[in-house]
mmCIF file of C-alpha atoms in Angstrom:
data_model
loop_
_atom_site.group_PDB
_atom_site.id
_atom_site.type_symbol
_atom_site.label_atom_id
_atom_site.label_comp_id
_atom_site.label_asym_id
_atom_site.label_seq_id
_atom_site.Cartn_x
_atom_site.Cartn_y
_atom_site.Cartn_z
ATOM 1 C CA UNK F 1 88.235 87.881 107.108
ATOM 2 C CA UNK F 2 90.995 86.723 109.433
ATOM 3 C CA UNK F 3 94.463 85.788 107.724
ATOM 4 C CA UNK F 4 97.038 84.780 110.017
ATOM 5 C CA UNK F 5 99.840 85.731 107.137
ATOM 6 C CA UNK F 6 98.972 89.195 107.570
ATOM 7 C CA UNK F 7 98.399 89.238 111.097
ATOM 8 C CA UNK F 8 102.283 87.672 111.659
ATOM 9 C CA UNK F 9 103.781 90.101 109.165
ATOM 10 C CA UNK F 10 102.215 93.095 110.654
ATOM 11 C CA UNK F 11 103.589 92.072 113.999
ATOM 12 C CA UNK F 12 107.049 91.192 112.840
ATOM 13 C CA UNK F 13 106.903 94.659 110.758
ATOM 14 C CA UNK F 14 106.159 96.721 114.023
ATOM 15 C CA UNK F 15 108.281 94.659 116.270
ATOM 16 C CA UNK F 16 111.041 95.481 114.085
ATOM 17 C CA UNK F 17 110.648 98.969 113.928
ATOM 18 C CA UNK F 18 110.411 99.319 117.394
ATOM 19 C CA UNK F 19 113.116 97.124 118.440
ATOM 20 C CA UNK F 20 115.139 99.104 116.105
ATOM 21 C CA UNK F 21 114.230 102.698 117.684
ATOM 22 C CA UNK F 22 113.091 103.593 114.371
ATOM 23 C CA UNK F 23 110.081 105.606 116.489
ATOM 24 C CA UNK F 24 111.215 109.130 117.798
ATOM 25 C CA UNK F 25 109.818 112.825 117.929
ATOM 26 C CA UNK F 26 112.157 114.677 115.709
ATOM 27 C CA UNK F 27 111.946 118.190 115.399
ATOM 28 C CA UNK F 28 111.885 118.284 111.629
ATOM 29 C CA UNK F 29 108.790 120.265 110.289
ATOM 30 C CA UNK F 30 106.400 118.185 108.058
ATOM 31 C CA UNK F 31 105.211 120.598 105.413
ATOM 32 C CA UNK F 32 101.537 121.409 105.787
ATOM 33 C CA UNK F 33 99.608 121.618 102.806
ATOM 34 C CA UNK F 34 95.770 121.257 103.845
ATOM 35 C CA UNK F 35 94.414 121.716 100.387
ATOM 36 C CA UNK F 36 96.321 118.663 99.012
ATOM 37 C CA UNK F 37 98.832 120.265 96.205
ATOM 38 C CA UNK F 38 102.255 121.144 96.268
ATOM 39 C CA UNK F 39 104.489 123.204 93.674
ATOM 40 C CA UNK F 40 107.817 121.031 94.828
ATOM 41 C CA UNK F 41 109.172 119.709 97.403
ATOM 42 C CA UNK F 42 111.123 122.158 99.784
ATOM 43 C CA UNK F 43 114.428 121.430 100.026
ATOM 44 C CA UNK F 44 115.322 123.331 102.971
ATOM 45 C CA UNK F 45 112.592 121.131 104.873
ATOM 46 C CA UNK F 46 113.192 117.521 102.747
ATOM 47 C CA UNK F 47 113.345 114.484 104.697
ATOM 48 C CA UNK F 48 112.070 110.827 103.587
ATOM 49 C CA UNK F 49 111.600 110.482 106.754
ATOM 50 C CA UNK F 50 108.822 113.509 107.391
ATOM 51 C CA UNK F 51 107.811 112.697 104.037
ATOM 52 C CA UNK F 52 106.714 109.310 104.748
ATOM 53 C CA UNK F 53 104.577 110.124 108.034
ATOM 54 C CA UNK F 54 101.834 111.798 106.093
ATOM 55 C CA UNK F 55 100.053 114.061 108.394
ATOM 56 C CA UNK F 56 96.891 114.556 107.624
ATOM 57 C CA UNK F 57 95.242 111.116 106.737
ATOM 58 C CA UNK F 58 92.406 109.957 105.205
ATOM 59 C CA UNK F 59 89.773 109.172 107.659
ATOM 60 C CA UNK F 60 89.878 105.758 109.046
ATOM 61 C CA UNK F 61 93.636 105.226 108.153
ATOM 62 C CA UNK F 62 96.378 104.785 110.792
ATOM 63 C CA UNK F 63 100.140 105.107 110.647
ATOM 64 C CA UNK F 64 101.798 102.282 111.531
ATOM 65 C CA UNK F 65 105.467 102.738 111.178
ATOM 66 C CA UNK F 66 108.608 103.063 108.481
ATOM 67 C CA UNK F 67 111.565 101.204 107.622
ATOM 68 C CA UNK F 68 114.287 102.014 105.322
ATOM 69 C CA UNK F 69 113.639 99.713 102.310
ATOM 70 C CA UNK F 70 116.079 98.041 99.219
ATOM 71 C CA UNK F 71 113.097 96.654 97.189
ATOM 72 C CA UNK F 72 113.686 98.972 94.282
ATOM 73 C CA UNK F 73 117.289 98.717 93.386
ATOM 74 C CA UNK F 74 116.457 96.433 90.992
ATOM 75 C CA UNK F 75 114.739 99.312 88.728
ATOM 76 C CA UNK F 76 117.688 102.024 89.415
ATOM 77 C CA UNK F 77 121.876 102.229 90.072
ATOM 78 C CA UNK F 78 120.634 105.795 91.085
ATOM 79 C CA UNK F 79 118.662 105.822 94.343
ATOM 80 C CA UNK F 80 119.891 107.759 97.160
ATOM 81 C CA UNK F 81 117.728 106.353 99.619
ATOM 82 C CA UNK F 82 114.096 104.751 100.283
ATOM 83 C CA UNK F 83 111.285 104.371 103.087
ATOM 84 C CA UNK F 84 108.339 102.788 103.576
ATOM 85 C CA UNK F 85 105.557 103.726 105.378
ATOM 86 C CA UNK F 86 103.085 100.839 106.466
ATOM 87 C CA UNK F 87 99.350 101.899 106.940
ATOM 88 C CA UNK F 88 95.772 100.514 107.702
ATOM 89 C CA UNK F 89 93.014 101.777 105.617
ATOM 90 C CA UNK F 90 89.458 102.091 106.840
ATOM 91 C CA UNK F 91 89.152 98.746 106.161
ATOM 92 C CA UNK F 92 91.872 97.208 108.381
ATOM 93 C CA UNK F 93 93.940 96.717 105.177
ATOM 94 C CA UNK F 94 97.500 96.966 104.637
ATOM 95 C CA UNK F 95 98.352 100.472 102.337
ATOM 96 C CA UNK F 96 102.412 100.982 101.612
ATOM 97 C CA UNK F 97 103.834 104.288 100.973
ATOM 98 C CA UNK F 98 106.867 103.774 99.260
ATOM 99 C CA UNK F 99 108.849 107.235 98.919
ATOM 100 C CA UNK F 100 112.366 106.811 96.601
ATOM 101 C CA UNK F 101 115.318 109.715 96.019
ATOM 102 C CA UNK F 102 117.144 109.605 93.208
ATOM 103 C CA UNK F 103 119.967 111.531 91.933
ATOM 104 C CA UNK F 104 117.948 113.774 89.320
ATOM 105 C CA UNK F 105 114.292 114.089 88.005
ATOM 106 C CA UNK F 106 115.799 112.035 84.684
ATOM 107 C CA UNK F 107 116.820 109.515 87.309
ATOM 108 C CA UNK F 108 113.249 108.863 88.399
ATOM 109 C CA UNK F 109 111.330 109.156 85.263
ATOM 110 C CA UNK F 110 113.566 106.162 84.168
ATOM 111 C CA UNK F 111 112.903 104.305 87.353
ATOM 112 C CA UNK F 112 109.350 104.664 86.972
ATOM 113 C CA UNK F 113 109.514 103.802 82.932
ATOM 114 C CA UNK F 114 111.803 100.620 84.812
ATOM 115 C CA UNK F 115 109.104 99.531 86.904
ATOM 116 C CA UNK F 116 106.544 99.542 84.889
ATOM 117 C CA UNK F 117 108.254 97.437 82.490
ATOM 118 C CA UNK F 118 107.752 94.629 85.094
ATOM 119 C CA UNK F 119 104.175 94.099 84.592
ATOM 120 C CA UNK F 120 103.122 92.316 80.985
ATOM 121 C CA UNK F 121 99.743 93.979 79.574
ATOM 122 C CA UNK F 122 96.399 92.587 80.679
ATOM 123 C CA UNK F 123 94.370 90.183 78.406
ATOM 124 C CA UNK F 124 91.664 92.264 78.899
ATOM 125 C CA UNK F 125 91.347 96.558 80.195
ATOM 126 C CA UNK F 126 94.694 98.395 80.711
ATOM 127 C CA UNK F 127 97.162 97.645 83.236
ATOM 128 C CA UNK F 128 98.185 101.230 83.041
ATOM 129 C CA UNK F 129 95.789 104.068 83.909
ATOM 130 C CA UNK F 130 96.912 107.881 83.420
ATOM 131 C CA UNK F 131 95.368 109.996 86.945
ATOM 132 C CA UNK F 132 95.463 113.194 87.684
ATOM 133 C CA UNK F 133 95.622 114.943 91.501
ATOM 134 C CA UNK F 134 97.988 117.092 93.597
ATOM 135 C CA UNK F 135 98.781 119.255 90.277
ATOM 136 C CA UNK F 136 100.524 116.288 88.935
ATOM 137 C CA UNK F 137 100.535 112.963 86.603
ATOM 138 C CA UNK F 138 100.261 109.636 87.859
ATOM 139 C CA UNK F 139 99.842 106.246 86.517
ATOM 140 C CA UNK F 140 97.295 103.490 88.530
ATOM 141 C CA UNK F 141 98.580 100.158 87.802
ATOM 142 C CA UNK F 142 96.137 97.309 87.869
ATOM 143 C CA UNK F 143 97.094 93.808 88.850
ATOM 144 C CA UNK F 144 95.320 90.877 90.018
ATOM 145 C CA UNK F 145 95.524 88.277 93.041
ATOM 146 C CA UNK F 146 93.464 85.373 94.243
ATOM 147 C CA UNK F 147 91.597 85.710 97.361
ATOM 148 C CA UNK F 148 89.088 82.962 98.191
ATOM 149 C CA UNK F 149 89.015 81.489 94.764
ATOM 150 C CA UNK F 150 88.439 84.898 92.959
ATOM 151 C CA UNK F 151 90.467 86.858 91.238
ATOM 152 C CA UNK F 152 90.629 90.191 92.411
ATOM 153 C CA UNK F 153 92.054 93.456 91.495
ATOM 154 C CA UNK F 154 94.456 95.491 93.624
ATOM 155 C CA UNK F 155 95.848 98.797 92.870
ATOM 156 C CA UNK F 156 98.871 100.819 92.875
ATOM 157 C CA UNK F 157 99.600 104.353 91.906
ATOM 158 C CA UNK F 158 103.177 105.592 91.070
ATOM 159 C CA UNK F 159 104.256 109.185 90.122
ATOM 160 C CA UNK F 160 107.385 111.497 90.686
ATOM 161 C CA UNK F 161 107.988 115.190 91.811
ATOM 162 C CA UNK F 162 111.035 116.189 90.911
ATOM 163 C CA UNK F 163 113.630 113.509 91.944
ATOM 164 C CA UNK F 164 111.671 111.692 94.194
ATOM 165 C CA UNK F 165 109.341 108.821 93.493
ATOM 166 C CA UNK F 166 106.191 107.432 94.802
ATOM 167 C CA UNK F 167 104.697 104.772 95.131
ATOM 168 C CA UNK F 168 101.263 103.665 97.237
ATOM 169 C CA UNK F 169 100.409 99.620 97.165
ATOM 170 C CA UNK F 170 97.234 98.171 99.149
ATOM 171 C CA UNK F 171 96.290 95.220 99.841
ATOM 172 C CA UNK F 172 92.515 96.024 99.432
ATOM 173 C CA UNK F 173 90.989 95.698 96.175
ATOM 174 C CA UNK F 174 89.280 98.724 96.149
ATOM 175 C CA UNK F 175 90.999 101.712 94.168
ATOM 176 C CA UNK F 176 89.901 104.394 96.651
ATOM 177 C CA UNK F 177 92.218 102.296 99.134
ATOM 178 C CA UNK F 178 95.150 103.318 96.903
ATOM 179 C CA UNK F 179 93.956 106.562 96.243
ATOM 180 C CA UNK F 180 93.080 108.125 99.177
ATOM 181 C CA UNK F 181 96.714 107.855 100.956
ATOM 182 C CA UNK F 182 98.101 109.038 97.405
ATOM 183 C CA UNK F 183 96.008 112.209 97.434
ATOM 184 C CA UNK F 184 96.570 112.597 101.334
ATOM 185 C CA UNK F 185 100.201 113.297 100.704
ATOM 186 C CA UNK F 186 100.108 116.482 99.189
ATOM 187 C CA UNK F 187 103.106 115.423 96.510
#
């Protein structure tokens, strides 16, 4: 289905990152992990923006771009800095990887316990969904939009290693959108 909306932001978002030479070949090594689980993050190697160009992708999905983002300093006084990676899903969707550095690990369970707190509790089936992959914890949250005169779920999933937070939004209303790019980072 054709939505001008998303076509124009889509353009604007790439437009922008390439007017702003936000696109280079850096030399900084992306950590490999093939099998999709990951003791930490190496420090000697850490960069958001490595990080947020997630190397090996599901199948279909394409990298679009990053920006450096400000959307979450709502949540915490302690962020040291934030990207966003846009992405298209098999489907042609729209599938955000939102990568946040705080200042400790204490810092980002409380952001994450922050933005949470946002969302009220459904009237029916959790908002809040405990998963499990990469050797680590996440939540799925659950929220609902109006597409065509049906309401429709869409899906996030947010978890931390360490001090740095993630978070992967789609705009498809499949789970396995969500999901996919989640597992495909390795974190």
């Amino acid at each position: 289905m054709y939505n001008p909306k998303k076509t124009v932001a889509s353009i604007l978002l790439i437009s922008i990152i390439l007017l702003s030479g936000c696109i280079e070949d850096t030399d900084t090594e992306i950590i490999d992990n093939s099998d999709n689980t990951s003791a930490g993050i190496d420090q000697d190697n850490f960069s958001l923006d490595s990080m947020v160009m997630v190397e090996n992708l599901p199948s279909g999905y394409e990298y679009l771009g990053s920006l450096p983002i400000t959307d979450y300093n709502e949540f915490s006084e302690k962020i040291i800095e934030s990207k966003e990676g846009a992405y298209r899903d098999e489907d042609n969707l729209d599938v955000f990887l939102d990568i946040i550095e705080l200042d400790s690990d204490s810092s980002a369970t409380e952001f994450i316990f922050n933005y949470k707190s946002q969302y009220e509790q459904l009237s029916t089936g959790d908002r809040f969904t405990n998963v499990n992959f990469n050797d680590h914890a996440a939540t799925r949250i659950k929220t609902y939009t109006y597409r065509a005169g049906n309401q429709l779920p869409k899906y996030q999933i947010i978890w931390n290693n360490g001090n740095i937070v993630f978070i992967v939004r789609s705009n498809s209303n499949l789970e396995s959108s969500a999901m996919n790019l989640a597992i495909a980072t390795g974190y």
